[in-house]
Amino acid sequence: DINIEPDLSNAGPFLAAALVLGGSVKVKNWPLTTTQVGKHFVEILTQMGANFERDGDDLVITGTGIIKGIDIDLSIGGELAPVIIALAVLADGPSRITGIAHLRGHETDRLAALTTEINKIGGKATELEDGIAIEPSSELHSGTWNTYEDHRMATAGAIIGLRVPGITIEDISVVSKTMPEFVSLWNDLLGTNF
């Protein structure tokens, strides 16, 4: 028998949900050592206010609902950026996420897309040469979050929608690229019908 590591990058939105809602999420079989970039979620989300603990082979994240802003160079793993940026929109302080200029060449120009979608719902995002700066906003409101045929855009919008009522994800089916079961797992986690 061999334990297959979970996809740690795809675990990001679920870890973020604990931080946003002030609850706990357990990810089964989180590896003690790994080459996956998603391992950095532990240190990054701790800086943003999460607590982590091991439960045997599993990792448990607990949040309080309070999210701290962060100033971070994410050149270690740009695929983590949409989750961190979504959390930064909901943070109580400013954030600056840099080192991610290469996100312009993914399924879409993620820096432009994230900035556009954040500002469209009342956020305060500024696109930088190699990242995004985000200021806290008390004016976040409902709206359609466009996905640009990009799975990470869809999950970023879903994270923000945990705190901002009425966020509608334009095309949630794009998550099928890396996690076809995202919607059912999200519904199970939240006890809702997304």
Coordinates of N, CA and C in Angstrom, one line a residue:
D1 N 0.8 -1.2 0.0 CA 0.0 0.0 0.0 C 0.9 1.2 0.0
I2 N 0.5 2.2 -0.8 CA 1.2 3.5 -0.9 C 0.3 4.6 -0.7
N3 N 0.6 5.5 0.2 CA -0.2 6.7 0.3 C 0.2 7.7 -0.7
I4 N -0.8 8.2 -1.5 CA -0.6 9.2 -2.5 C -0.8 10.5 -1.9
E5 N 0.1 11.4 -2.1 CA 0.0 12.8 -1.5 C -1.2 13.5 -2.1
P6 N -2.0 14.2 -1.3 CA -3.0 15.0 -1.9 C -2.4 16.1 -2.7
D7 N -3.2 16.7 -3.7 CA -2.7 17.9 -4.4 C -2.7 19.1 -3.5
L8 N -1.6 19.5 -3.0 CA -1.6 20.6 -2.0 C -2.0 21.9 -2.5
S9 N -1.8 22.2 -3.8 CA -2.2 23.5 -4.4 C -3.8 23.5 -4.4
N10 N -4.4 22.4 -4.8 CA -5.8 22.3 -4.8 C -6.5 22.3 -3.5
A11 N -5.7 22.0 -2.4 CA -6.2 22.1 -1.1 C -6.3 23.6 -0.6
G12 N -5.7 24.5 -1.3 CA -5.7 25.9 -0.9 C -7.0 26.5 -0.6
P13 N -8.0 26.4 -1.5 CA -9.3 27.0 -1.2 C -9.9 26.5 0.0
F14 N -9.7 25.2 0.3 CA -10.3 24.6 1.5 C -9.6 25.1 2.8
L15 N -8.3 25.2 2.7 CA -7.6 25.8 3.8 C -8.0 27.3 4.0
A16 N -8.2 28.0 2.9 CA -8.6 29.4 3.0 C -10.0 29.5 3.7
A17 N -10.9 28.5 3.4 CA -12.2 28.6 4.0 C -12.2 28.6 5.5
A18 N -11.3 27.8 6.1 CA -11.2 27.8 7.5 C -10.8 29.2 8.0
L19 N -9.9 29.9 7.3 CA -9.4 31.2 7.7 C -10.5 32.2 7.6
V20 N -11.3 32.2 6.5 CA -12.3 33.1 6.2 C -13.5 33.0 7.2
L21 N -13.9 31.7 7.4 CA -15.1 31.5 8.2 C -14.9 31.2 9.7
G22 N -13.6 31.1 10.1 CA -13.3 30.8 11.5 C -13.7 29.4 11.9
G23 N -13.2 28.5 11.2 CA -13.5 27.1 11.5 C -12.2 26.2 11.4
S24 N -12.4 24.9 11.3 CA -11.3 24.0 11.1 C -11.5 23.1 9.9
V25 N -10.5 22.8 9.2 CA -10.5 21.9 8.0 C -9.3 21.0 8.2
K26 N -9.6 19.7 7.9 CA -8.6 18.6 8.0 C -8.3 18.1 6.6
V27 N -7.0 18.1 6.2 CA -6.6 17.5 5.0 C -5.9 16.2 5.3
K28 N -6.5 15.1 4.8 CA -5.9 13.8 5.1 C -4.6 13.6 4.3
N29 N -3.7 12.9 5.0 CA -2.4 12.5 4.4 C -1.5 13.6 3.9
W30 N -1.5 14.7 4.7 CA -0.7 15.9 4.3 C 0.8 15.4 4.6
P31 N 1.6 15.4 3.6 CA 3.0 14.9 3.7 C 3.9 15.7 4.7
L32 N 4.7 15.0 5.4 CA 5.7 15.7 6.3 C 6.8 16.3 5.4
T33 N 7.2 15.7 4.3 CA 8.1 16.3 3.4 C 7.6 16.1 2.0
T34 N 7.8 17.1 1.2 CA 7.2 17.0 -0.2 C 8.0 18.0 -1.1
T35 N 7.9 17.8 -2.4 CA 8.4 18.8 -3.3 C 7.3 19.7 -3.8
Q36 N 6.1 19.5 -3.4 CA 5.0 20.3 -3.9 C 5.1 21.7 -3.4
V37 N 4.8 22.7 -4.2 CA 4.8 24.1 -3.8 C 3.7 24.4 -2.8
G38 N 2.6 23.6 -2.8 CA 1.5 23.8 -1.9 C 1.9 23.7 -0.4
K39 N 3.1 23.1 -0.1 CA 3.5 23.0 1.3 C 3.7 24.3 1.9
H40 N 3.9 25.4 1.1 CA 4.2 26.7 1.6 C 2.9 27.3 2.2
F41 N 1.7 26.7 1.9 CA 0.5 27.3 2.4 C 0.6 27.3 4.0
V42 N 1.2 26.4 4.6 CA 1.3 26.3 6.0 C 2.0 27.6 6.6
E43 N 3.1 27.9 6.1 CA 3.8 29.1 6.6 C 3.1 30.4 6.2
I44 N 2.6 30.5 5.0 CA 2.0 31.7 4.5 C 0.7 31.9 5.2
L45 N -0.2 30.9 5.4 CA -1.5 31.1 6.0 C -1.3 31.3 7.5
T46 N -0.2 30.8 8.1 CA 0.1 31.1 9.5 C 0.4 32.6 9.7
Q47 N 1.1 33.2 8.7 CA 1.4 34.7 8.7 C 0.0 35.4 8.6
M48 N -0.9 34.8 8.0 CA -2.2 35.5 7.8 C -3.2 35.3 8.9
G49 N -2.8 34.5 9.9 CA -3.7 34.3 11.1 C -4.1 32.9 11.3
A50 N -3.7 31.9 10.5 CA -4.2 30.5 10.7 C -3.3 29.8 11.8
N51 N -3.9 28.8 12.4 CA -3.1 27.9 13.2 C -3.2 26.5 12.6
F52 N -2.0 25.8 12.6 CA -1.9 24.5 12.0 C -1.5 23.5 13.1
E53 N -2.0 22.3 13.0 CA -1.5 21.2 13.8 C -1.6 19.9 13.1
R54 N -0.7 19.0 13.4 CA -0.8 17.6 12.9 C -1.7 16.8 13.7
D55 N -2.5 15.9 13.0 CA -3.3 14.9 13.7 C -3.0 13.6 13.0
G56 N -1.9 13.0 13.5 CA -1.4 11.8 12.8 C -0.9 12.1 11.5
D57 N -1.4 11.5 10.4 CA -0.9 11.8 9.1 C -1.6 13.0 8.5
D58 N -2.6 13.6 9.2 CA -3.4 14.7 8.6 C -2.9 16.0 9.1
L59 N -3.3 17.1 8.4 CA -3.1 18.4 8.8 C -4.4 19.1 9.1
V60 N -4.4 19.8 10.2 CA -5.7 20.6 10.6 C -5.3 22.1 10.6
I61 N -6.1 22.8 9.9 CA -6.0 24.3 9.9 C -7.2 24.8 10.7
T62 N -7.0 25.8 11.5 CA -8.0 26.5 12.3 C -7.9 28.0 12.1
G63 N -9.0 28.7 11.8 CA -8.9 30.1 11.6 C -9.9 30.7 12.6
T64 N -9.8 32.0 12.8 CA -10.7 32.8 13.7 C -11.7 33.6 12.9
G65 N -11.5 33.7 11.6 CA -12.3 34.6 10.8 C -11.6 36.0 10.6
I66 N -10.5 36.2 11.4 CA -9.7 37.4 11.2 C -8.5 37.1 10.3
I67 N -8.4 37.8 9.3 CA -7.3 37.6 8.3 C -6.3 38.8 8.3
K68 N -5.1 38.5 8.5 CA -4.1 39.6 8.5 C -3.5 39.8 7.1
G69 N -3.3 41.1 6.8 CA -2.6 41.4 5.5 C -1.2 40.8 5.5
I70 N -0.7 40.7 4.3 CA 0.7 40.1 4.1 C 1.5 40.8 3.0
D71 N 2.8 40.9 3.2 CA 3.7 41.4 2.2 C 4.6 40.2 1.9
I72 N 4.5 39.7 0.7 CA 5.2 38.5 0.4 C 5.6 38.4 -1.0
D73 N 6.8 37.9 -1.2 CA 7.3 37.5 -2.6 C 6.9 36.1 -2.8
L74 N 6.0 35.9 -3.8 CA 5.5 34.5 -4.0 C 6.2 33.8 -5.2
S75 N 7.4 34.3 -5.5 CA 8.1 33.6 -6.6 C 8.4 32.2 -6.4
I76 N 8.3 31.7 -5.1 CA 8.4 30.3 -4.8 C 7.3 29.5 -5.4
G77 N 6.2 30.1 -5.7 CA 5.0 29.3 -6.2 C 3.8 30.1 -6.6
G78 N 3.9 30.6 -7.8 CA 2.8 31.5 -8.3 C 1.4 30.9 -8.3
E79 N 1.4 29.5 -8.3 CA 0.0 28.9 -8.3 C -0.7 29.1 -7.0
L80 N 0.0 29.5 -6.0 CA -0.6 29.7 -4.7 C -1.2 31.1 -4.7
A81 N -0.8 32.0 -5.6 CA -1.2 33.4 -5.5 C -2.7 33.7 -5.5
P82 N -3.5 33.0 -6.4 CA -4.9 33.4 -6.4 C -5.6 33.2 -5.0
V83 N -5.2 32.1 -4.3 CA -5.7 31.9 -3.0 C -5.3 33.0 -2.0
I84 N -4.0 33.3 -2.0 CA -3.5 34.3 -1.1 C -4.1 35.7 -1.5
I85 N -4.2 36.0 -2.7 CA -4.8 37.3 -3.1 C -6.3 37.3 -2.7
A86 N -7.0 36.3 -2.9 CA -8.4 36.2 -2.4 C -8.5 36.5 -0.9
L87 N -7.6 35.9 -0.1 CA -7.6 36.1 1.3 C -7.3 37.6 1.6
A88 N -6.3 38.1 0.8 CA -5.9 39.5 1.0 C -7.0 40.5 0.8
V89 N -7.9 40.2 -0.1 CA -9.1 41.0 -0.3 C -9.9 41.1 1.0
L90 N -9.9 40.1 1.8 CA -10.8 40.0 3.0 C -10.0 40.4 4.3
A91 N -8.7 40.7 4.1 CA -7.8 40.9 5.3 C -8.1 42.3 5.9
D92 N -7.7 42.4 7.2 CA -7.9 43.6 7.9 C -6.8 44.7 7.7
G93 N -5.8 44.3 6.9 CA -4.7 45.3 6.7 C -4.3 45.1 5.2
P94 N -3.4 46.0 4.8 CA -2.9 46.0 3.4 C -2.1 44.8 3.1
S95 N -2.0 44.4 1.8 CA -1.2 43.3 1.4 C -0.5 43.7 0.1
R96 N 0.7 43.1 -0.1 CA 1.4 43.2 -1.3 C 2.0 41.9 -1.7
I97 N 1.5 41.3 -2.8 CA 2.0 40.0 -3.3 C 2.8 40.3 -4.5
T98 N 4.1 39.9 -4.5 CA 4.9 40.2 -5.6 C 5.7 38.9 -6.1
G99 N 6.5 39.1 -7.1 CA 7.3 37.9 -7.6 C 6.4 37.0 -8.5
I100 N 5.3 37.5 -9.0 CA 4.4 36.7 -9.7 C 4.1 37.2 -11.1
A101 N 5.0 37.9 -11.7 CA 4.8 38.5 -13.1 C 4.4 37.4 -14.1
H102 N 5.0 36.2 -13.8 CA 4.7 35.1 -14.8 C 3.2 34.7 -14.8
L103 N 2.4 35.1 -13.9 CA 1.0 34.8 -13.9 C 0.3 35.4 -15.1
R104 N 0.9 36.3 -15.7 CA 0.3 36.9 -16.9 C 0.2 35.9 -18.1
G105 N 1.0 34.9 -18.0 CA 1.1 33.9 -19.1 C 0.4 32.6 -18.8
H106 N -0.6 32.6 -17.8 CA -1.3 31.3 -17.5 C -2.6 31.2 -18.4
E107 N -3.6 30.6 -17.9 CA -4.8 30.4 -18.7 C -5.3 31.8 -19.2
T108 N -5.1 32.8 -18.3 CA -5.4 34.2 -18.6 C -4.3 35.0 -18.0
D109 N -4.3 36.3 -18.2 CA -3.4 37.2 -17.5 C -4.0 37.3 -16.1
R110 N -3.6 36.5 -15.2 CA -4.2 36.4 -13.9 C -4.0 37.7 -13.1
L111 N -3.0 38.4 -13.3 CA -2.8 39.7 -12.5 C -3.9 40.7 -13.0
A112 N -4.0 40.8 -14.3 CA -5.1 41.7 -14.8 C -6.5 41.3 -14.4
A113 N -6.7 40.0 -14.5 CA -8.0 39.4 -14.3 C -8.4 39.6 -12.8
L114 N -7.5 39.2 -11.9 CA -7.7 39.4 -10.5 C -8.0 40.8 -10.1
T115 N -7.1 41.7 -10.6 CA -7.3 43.1 -10.3 C -8.7 43.6 -10.8
T116 N -9.0 43.3 -12.0 CA -10.3 43.7 -12.5 C -11.5 43.2 -11.7
E117 N -11.5 41.9 -11.4 CA -12.6 41.3 -10.6 C -12.7 41.8 -9.2
I118 N -11.6 42.0 -8.6 CA -11.6 42.5 -7.2 C -12.2 43.9 -7.2
N119 N -11.7 44.8 -8.1 CA -12.2 46.2 -8.1 C -13.6 46.3 -8.5
K120 N -14.1 45.3 -9.4 CA -15.5 45.3 -9.8 C -16.4 45.1 -8.7
I121 N -16.0 44.3 -7.6 CA -16.9 44.1 -6.5 C -16.6 45.0 -5.3
G122 N -15.9 46.1 -5.6 CA -15.7 47.1 -4.5 C -14.4 47.0 -3.8
G123 N -13.5 46.1 -4.2 CA -12.2 46.0 -3.6 C -11.3 47.1 -4.1
K124 N -10.1 47.1 -3.5 CA -9.1 48.1 -3.8 C -7.8 47.4 -4.2
A125 N -7.7 47.0 -5.4 CA -6.5 46.3 -5.9 C -5.8 47.1 -6.9
T126 N -4.5 47.1 -6.9 CA -3.7 47.8 -7.8 C -2.7 46.8 -8.5
E127 N -2.7 46.7 -9.8 CA -1.8 45.8 -10.5 C -0.4 46.4 -10.5
L128 N 0.5 45.6 -10.1 CA 1.9 46.0 -10.1 C 2.6 45.3 -11.2
E129 N 3.9 45.7 -11.5 CA 4.7 45.1 -12.6 C 4.8 43.6 -12.3
D130 N 5.0 43.2 -11.1 CA 5.2 41.8 -10.8 C 4.2 41.3 -9.7
G131 N 3.1 41.9 -9.6 CA 2.1 41.4 -8.5 C 0.9 42.3 -8.4
I132 N 0.4 42.3 -7.2 CA -0.8 43.0 -6.8 C -0.7 43.6 -5.4
A133 N -1.1 44.8 -5.3 CA -1.3 45.5 -4.0 C -2.7 45.6 -3.6
I134 N -3.1 45.3 -2.4 CA -4.5 45.3 -2.0 C -4.7 46.0 -0.7
E135 N -5.6 47.0 -0.7 CA -6.0 47.7 0.5 C -7.3 47.2 1.0
P136 N -7.5 47.2 2.3 CA -8.8 46.7 2.9 C -9.9 47.6 2.3
S137 N -11.1 47.1 2.1 CA -12.2 47.8 1.6 C -13.5 47.5 2.4
S138 N -14.2 48.5 2.8 CA -15.5 48.2 3.5 C -16.6 48.3 2.5
E139 N -16.3 48.4 1.2 CA -17.3 48.5 0.1 C -17.5 47.3 -0.7
L140 N -17.0 46.1 -0.3 CA -17.2 44.9 -1.1 C -18.7 44.6 -1.2
H141 N -19.1 44.2 -2.4 CA -20.5 44.0 -2.7 C -20.7 42.8 -3.6
S142 N -21.9 42.4 -3.8 CA -22.3 41.3 -4.7 C -21.9 41.6 -6.1
G143 N -21.8 40.6 -6.9 CA -21.6 40.8 -8.3 C -21.2 39.4 -9.0
T144 N -21.1 39.5 -10.3 CA -20.6 38.3 -11.0 C -19.1 38.3 -11.1
W145 N -18.5 37.2 -10.7 CA -17.0 37.1 -10.7 C -16.7 36.3 -12.0
N146 N -16.1 36.9 -13.0 CA -15.7 36.2 -14.2 C -14.5 35.3 -14.0
T147 N -14.5 34.2 -14.7 CA -13.5 33.2 -14.5 C -12.4 33.1 -15.6
Y148 N -12.7 33.8 -16.7 CA -11.7 33.8 -17.8 C -11.2 32.4 -18.2
E149 N -12.1 31.4 -18.1 CA -11.8 30.0 -18.4 C -10.6 29.5 -17.6
D150 N -10.5 30.0 -16.4 CA -9.3 29.7 -15.5 C -9.8 29.2 -14.2
H151 N -9.4 28.0 -13.9 CA -9.8 27.3 -12.7 C -9.4 28.0 -11.4
R152 N -8.2 28.6 -11.4 CA -7.8 29.3 -10.2 C -8.6 30.6 -10.0
M153 N -9.0 31.2 -11.1 CA -9.9 32.4 -10.9 C -11.2 32.0 -10.3
A154 N -11.7 30.9 -10.7 CA -13.0 30.4 -10.1 C -12.9 30.2 -8.7
T155 N -11.9 29.5 -8.2 CA -11.7 29.2 -6.8 C -11.4 30.5 -6.0
A156 N -10.7 31.4 -6.6 CA -10.5 32.7 -5.9 C -11.8 33.4 -5.6
G157 N -12.7 33.4 -6.6 CA -14.0 34.0 -6.4 C -14.8 33.3 -5.4
A158 N -14.7 32.0 -5.4 CA -15.5 31.2 -4.4 C -15.0 31.5 -2.9
I159 N -13.7 31.7 -2.8 CA -13.2 32.1 -1.4 C -13.8 33.5 -1.0
I160 N -13.7 34.4 -1.9 CA -14.2 35.8 -1.6 C -15.7 35.7 -1.3
G161 N -16.4 34.8 -2.0 CA -17.9 34.7 -1.8 C -18.3 34.1 -0.5
L162 N -17.3 33.5 0.3 CA -17.6 33.0 1.6 C -17.9 34.2 2.6
R163 N -17.3 35.4 2.3 CA -17.5 36.5 3.1 C -18.4 37.6 2.5
V164 N -18.4 37.6 1.2 CA -19.2 38.7 0.5 C -20.5 38.0 -0.1
P165 N -21.6 38.3 0.5 CA -22.9 37.7 0.0 C -23.1 38.1 -1.5
G166 N -23.7 37.2 -2.2 CA -24.1 37.5 -3.6 C -23.0 37.4 -4.7
I167 N -21.9 36.9 -4.4 CA -20.9 36.7 -5.4 C -21.3 35.5 -6.2
T168 N -21.4 35.7 -7.5 CA -21.8 34.6 -8.4 C -20.6 34.3 -9.3
I169 N -20.2 33.0 -9.3 CA -19.1 32.6 -10.2 C -19.7 32.4 -11.6
E170 N -19.1 33.1 -12.5 CA -19.6 33.1 -13.9 C -19.7 31.7 -14.5
D171 N -18.6 30.9 -14.4 CA -18.5 29.6 -14.9 C -17.7 28.7 -14.0
I172 N -18.3 28.1 -13.0 CA -17.6 27.3 -12.1 C -17.1 26.0 -12.7
S173 N -17.6 25.6 -13.9 CA -17.2 24.3 -14.5 C -15.8 24.3 -14.9
V174 N -15.1 25.5 -14.9 CA -13.7 25.6 -15.3 C -12.8 24.9 -14.3
V175 N -13.3 24.6 -13.1 CA -12.5 23.9 -12.1 C -12.2 22.5 -12.5
S176 N -13.0 22.0 -13.5 CA -12.8 20.6 -14.0 C -11.4 20.3 -14.5
K177 N -10.6 21.4 -14.8 CA -9.2 21.2 -15.3 C -8.4 20.5 -14.3
T178 N -8.5 20.9 -13.0 CA -7.6 20.2 -12.0 C -8.4 19.5 -10.9
M179 N -9.7 19.9 -10.7 CA -10.4 19.3 -9.7 C -11.9 19.2 -10.0
P180 N -12.3 18.2 -10.8 CA -13.7 18.1 -11.3 C -14.7 18.0 -10.1
E181 N -14.2 17.5 -9.0 CA -15.1 17.4 -7.8 C -15.1 18.6 -6.9
F182 N -14.6 19.7 -7.3 CA -14.5 20.9 -6.5 C -15.9 21.3 -5.9
V183 N -16.8 21.4 -6.8 CA -18.2 21.9 -6.4 C -18.8 21.0 -5.3
S184 N -18.7 19.7 -5.5 CA -19.3 18.8 -4.5 C -18.5 18.8 -3.2
L185 N -17.1 18.9 -3.3 CA -16.3 19.0 -2.1 C -16.6 20.3 -1.3
W186 N -16.7 21.4 -2.1 CA -17.0 22.7 -1.5 C -18.4 22.7 -0.8
N187 N -19.4 22.1 -1.5 CA -20.7 22.0 -0.9 C -20.7 21.2 0.4
D188 N -19.9 20.1 0.4 CA -19.8 19.2 1.6 C -19.2 20.0 2.7
L189 N -18.1 20.7 2.4 CA -17.4 21.5 3.4 C -18.3 22.5 4.1
L190 N -19.1 23.2 3.2 CA -19.9 24.3 3.7 C -21.3 23.9 4.1
G191 N -21.7 22.7 3.7 CA -23.1 22.3 4.0 C -24.1 23.1 3.2
T192 N -23.7 23.4 1.9 CA -24.5 24.3 1.1 C -24.7 23.6 -0.3
N193 N -25.5 24.3 -1.1 CA -25.6 23.8 -2.5 C -25.2 25.0 -3.4
F194 N -23.9 24.9 -3.8 CA -23.2 26.0 -4.6 C -23.7 26.0 -6.0

